Structures are given as C-alpha cells and as structure tokens.
Coordinates of C-alpha atoms in Angstrom, one line a residue:
X1 CA -17.0 -56.6 34.7
X2 CA -13.5 -56.3 33.4
X3 CA -12.1 -53.0 32.2
X4 CA -12.1 -52.4 28.5
X5 CA -8.7 -52.7 26.8
X6 CA -6.9 -49.3 26.3
X7 CA -6.0 -48.5 22.8
X8 CA -2.3 -47.5 22.3
X9 CA -0.1 -46.5 19.5
X10 CA -1.6 -44.5 16.6
X11 CA -5.1 -45.0 18.1
X12 CA -4.2 -43.8 21.5
X13 CA -5.9 -40.4 20.9
X14 CA -9.1 -42.3 20.3
X15 CA -9.0 -43.9 23.7
X16 CA -8.1 -40.6 25.4
X17 CA -11.0 -38.7 23.8
X18 CA -13.7 -41.3 23.6
X19 CA -12.7 -43.4 26.6
X20 CA -15.9 -42.5 28.4
X21 CA -17.9 -44.3 25.7
X22 CA -15.9 -47.4 26.4
X23 CA -16.9 -47.5 30.0
X24 CA -14.0 -45.4 31.4
X25 CA -13.7 -41.9 32.5
X26 CA -11.7 -39.7 30.1
X27 CA -8.4 -38.4 31.3
X28 CA -8.5 -35.2 33.3
X29 CA -7.9 -32.0 31.5
X30 CA -4.8 -29.9 32.6
X31 CA -5.5 -27.4 35.3
X32 CA -6.3 -23.7 34.7
X33 CA -2.7 -22.7 35.5
X34 CA -1.4 -24.8 32.6
X35 CA -4.1 -24.2 30.0
X36 CA -5.7 -20.9 30.7
X37 CA -5.8 -18.6 27.7
X38 CA -7.7 -15.4 27.5
X39 CA -10.1 -15.1 24.6
X40 CA -10.5 -11.9 22.5
X41 CA -13.0 -10.4 25.0
X42 CA -10.4 -10.7 27.8
X43 CA -12.4 -13.1 30.0
X44 CA -12.4 -16.8 30.6
X45 CA -10.5 -19.3 28.4
X46 CA -11.4 -21.1 25.3
X47 CA -10.1 -24.6 24.6
X48 CA -11.0 -27.5 22.4
X49 CA -9.8 -30.8 24.0
X50 CA -10.4 -32.7 20.7
X51 CA -8.3 -30.6 18.4
X52 CA -6.1 -28.9 21.0
X53 CA -7.0 -25.4 19.9
X54 CA -6.6 -23.0 22.7
X55 CA -4.2 -25.3 24.7
X56 CA -0.4 -25.5 24.8
X57 CA -0.6 -27.8 21.8
X58 CA -2.3 -25.1 19.6
X59 CA 0.2 -24.2 16.9
X60 CA -1.5 -20.8 16.4
X61 CA -0.9 -19.9 20.0
X62 CA 2.8 -19.5 19.4
X63 CA 2.5 -17.6 16.1
X64 CA 3.2 -13.9 16.5
X65 CA 4.2 -11.2 14.0
X66 CA 7.9 -10.7 13.6
X67 CA 8.8 -7.0 14.0
X68 CA 12.4 -7.7 13.0
X69 CA 11.7 -8.4 9.4
X70 CA 14.3 -6.5 7.2
X71 CA 12.5 -4.7 4.3
X72 CA 13.9 -5.3 0.8
X73 CA 16.3 -2.6 -0.4
X74 CA 15.4 -0.5 -3.4
X75 CA 17.9 -2.3 -5.7
X76 CA 16.3 -5.7 -4.6
X77 CA 12.8 -4.4 -5.4
X78 CA 14.0 -3.2 -8.7
X79 CA 15.7 -6.5 -9.5
X80 CA 12.5 -8.4 -8.5
X81 CA 10.3 -6.2 -10.6
X82 CA 12.6 -6.3 -13.6
X83 CA 13.5 -10.0 -13.7
X84 CA 10.9 -11.9 -11.7
X85 CA 7.6 -12.5 -13.5
X86 CA 5.6 -13.4 -10.4
X87 CA 6.8 -10.4 -8.5
X88 CA 6.0 -8.1 -11.4
X89 CA 2.5 -9.7 -11.7
X90 CA 1.8 -9.1 -8.0
X91 CA 2.6 -5.4 -8.4
X92 CA 0.9 -4.8 -11.8
X93 CA -2.2 -6.9 -11.4
X94 CA -4.4 -4.6 -9.2
X95 CA -3.6 -1.4 -11.2
X96 CA -4.0 -3.2 -14.5
X97 CA -7.5 -4.5 -13.6
X98 CA -8.6 -1.2 -12.2
X99 CA -7.6 0.8 -15.4
X100 CA -8.3 -1.9 -18.0
X101 CA -11.5 -0.4 -19.2
X102 CA -10.6 3.2 -18.5
X103 CA -13.2 5.8 -17.6
X104 CA -15.0 8.7 -19.2
X105 CA -15.6 12.2 -18.0
X106 CA -18.5 14.1 -19.6
X107 CA -16.6 17.4 -20.1
X108 CA -13.4 15.7 -21.5
X109 CA -13.4 14.0 -24.9
X110 CA -12.1 10.5 -24.9
X111 CA -9.6 11.5 -27.6
X112 CA -8.0 13.8 -25.1
X113 CA -7.6 11.0 -22.6
X114 CA -6.0 8.9 -25.3
X115 CA -3.6 11.8 -26.2
X116 CA -2.6 12.3 -22.5
X117 CA -2.5 8.5 -22.0
X118 CA -4.4 9.1 -18.8
X119 CA -5.2 5.5 -18.0
X120 CA -1.7 4.3 -18.8
X121 CA -0.1 7.0 -16.6
X122 CA -2.3 6.1 -13.7
X123 CA -1.6 2.4 -14.1
X124 CA 2.2 3.1 -14.2
X125 CA 2.0 5.4 -11.2
X126 CA 0.0 3.0 -9.2
X127 CA 2.4 0.2 -9.9
X128 CA 5.4 2.3 -8.9
X129 CA 3.6 3.4 -5.7
X130 CA 3.0 -0.2 -4.7
X131 CA 6.5 -1.2 -5.6
X132 CA 8.5 1.6 -3.9
X133 CA 6.0 3.0 -1.5
X134 CA 4.9 6.1 -3.3
X135 CA 4.8 8.0 -6.6
X136 CA 3.5 11.2 -8.0
X137 CA 1.8 12.3 -11.3
X138 CA 2.9 15.7 -12.5
X139 CA 0.3 17.7 -14.4
X140 CA 2.1 19.8 -17.0
X141 CA -0.3 22.8 -17.5
X142 CA -0.2 26.1 -19.3
X143 CA -1.5 28.7 -16.9
X144 CA -2.7 32.2 -17.4
X145 CA -0.2 33.8 -15.1
X146 CA -1.4 36.9 -13.3
X147 CA 0.1 40.2 -14.3
X148 CA 1.6 40.6 -10.9
X149 CA 3.6 37.4 -11.3
X150 CA 4.6 37.5 -14.9
X151 CA 8.2 38.4 -14.0
X152 CA 8.6 35.0 -12.4
X153 CA 10.5 32.3 -14.2
X154 CA 8.5 29.2 -15.2
X155 CA 10.3 27.1 -12.6
X156 CA 9.4 29.6 -9.8
X157 CA 5.8 29.7 -11.0
X158 CA 5.5 25.9 -10.4
X159 CA 5.8 26.6 -6.7
X160 CA 2.5 28.5 -6.7
X161 CA -0.8 26.6 -6.1
X162 CA -2.6 25.4 -9.1
X163 CA -5.6 27.6 -9.9
X164 CA -8.1 25.6 -12.0
X165 CA -9.7 28.8 -13.3
X166 CA -6.4 29.8 -15.0
X167 CA -5.5 26.5 -16.7
X168 CA -5.4 27.0 -20.5
X169 CA -4.1 23.6 -21.6
X170 CA -3.1 20.4 -20.0
X171 CA -0.1 19.4 -22.0
X172 CA 0.9 16.1 -20.4
X173 CA 0.9 13.8 -17.3
X174 CA 4.2 12.4 -16.2
X175 CA 5.1 9.7 -13.6
X176 CA 7.8 10.2 -11.0
X177 CA 8.6 7.3 -8.8
X178 CA 10.2 7.4 -5.3
X179 CA 13.7 7.7 -6.8
X180 CA 12.7 10.9 -8.6
X181 CA 10.3 12.5 -6.2
X182 CA 10.7 13.5 -2.6
X183 CA 8.7 15.9 -0.3
X184 CA 10.3 19.3 -0.2
X185 CA 8.1 20.7 2.5
X186 CA 5.2 19.7 4.7
X187 CA 1.9 21.2 5.5
X188 CA 1.9 22.2 9.2
X189 CA -1.3 24.1 9.3
X190 CA -3.7 21.9 11.3
X191 CA -6.7 23.8 9.8
X192 CA -5.6 22.7 6.3
X193 CA -7.2 19.5 4.7
X194 CA -3.6 18.6 3.7
X195 CA -2.2 18.8 7.2
X196 CA 1.0 16.7 7.7
X197 CA 1.1 15.8 4.0
X198 CA 3.7 17.2 1.6
X199 CA 3.1 20.8 0.8
X200 CA 5.6 20.8 -2.1
X201 CA 7.6 18.2 -4.0
X202 CA 11.2 18.1 -5.3
X203 CA 11.1 16.4 -8.7
X204 CA 13.9 15.4 -11.0
X205 CA 14.5 13.1 -14.0
X206 CA 17.3 11.4 -15.8
X207 CA 17.0 14.0 -18.6
X208 CA 18.4 16.6 -16.2
X209 CA 15.1 18.4 -15.6
X210 CA 14.3 19.3 -12.0
X211 CA 12.0 21.6 -10.2
X212 CA 10.1 22.2 -6.9
X213 CA 6.4 22.1 -7.5
X214 CA 3.4 22.8 -5.3
X215 CA 1.5 19.8 -4.0
X216 CA -1.7 20.9 -5.9
X217 CA 0.2 20.3 -9.2
X218 CA 0.7 16.6 -8.6
X219 CA -1.4 13.6 -7.8
X220 CA 0.2 11.8 -4.8
X221 CA -0.1 8.0 -5.0
X222 CA 0.7 6.7 -1.6
X223 CA 1.0 3.0 -2.3
X224 CA -0.1 0.6 0.4
X225 CA -2.1 2.1 3.3
X226 CA 0.0 3.0 6.3
X227 CA -0.9 4.5 9.7
X228 CA -1.0 8.3 10.0
X229 CA 2.1 8.3 12.1
X230 CA 4.1 6.8 9.2
X231 CA 2.9 9.2 6.4
X232 CA 6.2 11.0 6.4
X233 CA 8.0 7.7 5.8
X234 CA 8.9 8.1 2.1
X235 CA 10.1 4.6 1.4
X236 CA 12.9 5.2 -1.1
X237 CA 16.4 5.7 0.5
X238 CA 17.0 8.5 -2.0
X239 CA 14.4 10.7 -0.3

C-alpha cells in the first residue's frame, strides 16, 4: 500500500497534527529539554501540541511584566485629566457610580448632607486619590475646647486628636489632593491601629491657608491598593 500524500503549504499543520489518521505516525514531539515548562504547581510540564500552548511557540510564555515602566509625571496626569475625555472618564467613573444615589444616616438629616455636599466631596476626593495616588478630606469642626487648652491658637488645636464628644458643629468638608496634602508625621507605635500610617498631615491651599492637623481630623483616601511596604509612598512629587 502506497504512503498517503503529505499535505504541504497552508495545510501542512493538518498533516502534522492528523497524520496518524492518514496512515502515518505523527511527527515526534520535541524532547523534554526543549519543551519542558513547569506548571503552577511546580511539577511536570503542560503542553498542547495542537495549539502550541506551553511550548516554545506559546506567545504567553514570553510575556512578563515590565518593571521599568516610567510612571506619568504629575503634570502629565493633570493634562490627561483636564483635556482627555477618556482618561477623565476612567478616573471619575467608579466614584461617580458609587456616590450617584448617595446614602442616608439615621441620626443625620438629609438636608445636612446636602448642605455639606457630603456625596460630592467624597466623589471628588475619591477621583483625586485615584488620579494622583492619594487625597484627604478635612472635617472643619467647632470643638468644645477644654479649659486647660483654651490658651492655644486655633491652628495649634488642630494638631490635637478629634474628640467626637466635644464636636459642636461640623461646618464643612474640604478636599485636599496630593499637591496640597502631605504626611507631617508617622504613627510608629506598633500597638496603635494606625501604625505606619500618617499621624498628622500638612495641609495648604492656593488661598494661603495652611495648617498641620491630626490624622483623626481627616479622612485619608489612599487611591489604588498598594502593598503595605509602599504605604509611605505618597505619589505626588510635591510631598
């Protein structure tokens, strides 16, 4: 019996893969030294001779993360957010959807949330945190200052922890992005729930106002999740 003709050209792959069905033995697979590739469990090798997955021809086998990517500078991020509709939508979409319907708290009238623009402030802060890597919301409160501390100036009192029992009025909530906020000190007490997080913040604005405030007086929005070892990496170059 004569040997079946071998397909060539564009159909050559058909002959190589299905040659056994045509009365011939399929071509031998490359040896282990050439094709061995450890699977996720660390043992054996996984290869699909039909698709090439797991072999030297697997395109995914050569794809690795590039650790040399240069992050965008602050001015580039600002230009993208200000002048590129797609980039702005990518930044604003999750915060916008999360705060679109707002929320209610039993003990706080909805009219008070509207006065403070609570949902809008959270949406703005969240967007700035995702864009620049971090932001804070400053709660402007009127505190019942203890008699022993009434000689302090208002700016010095901001460095004291916020005591919820002494708050008389919440006047406003203001957003400070990474250009206006930077950690002033860090919590180094390992017994503290806020260990290796900012213990106080240095805040400033274009109006000329500046102060150092205790961490309990702000809401820290961290932006995208990062490993604990990178928590101190405040993204803005101004920090």
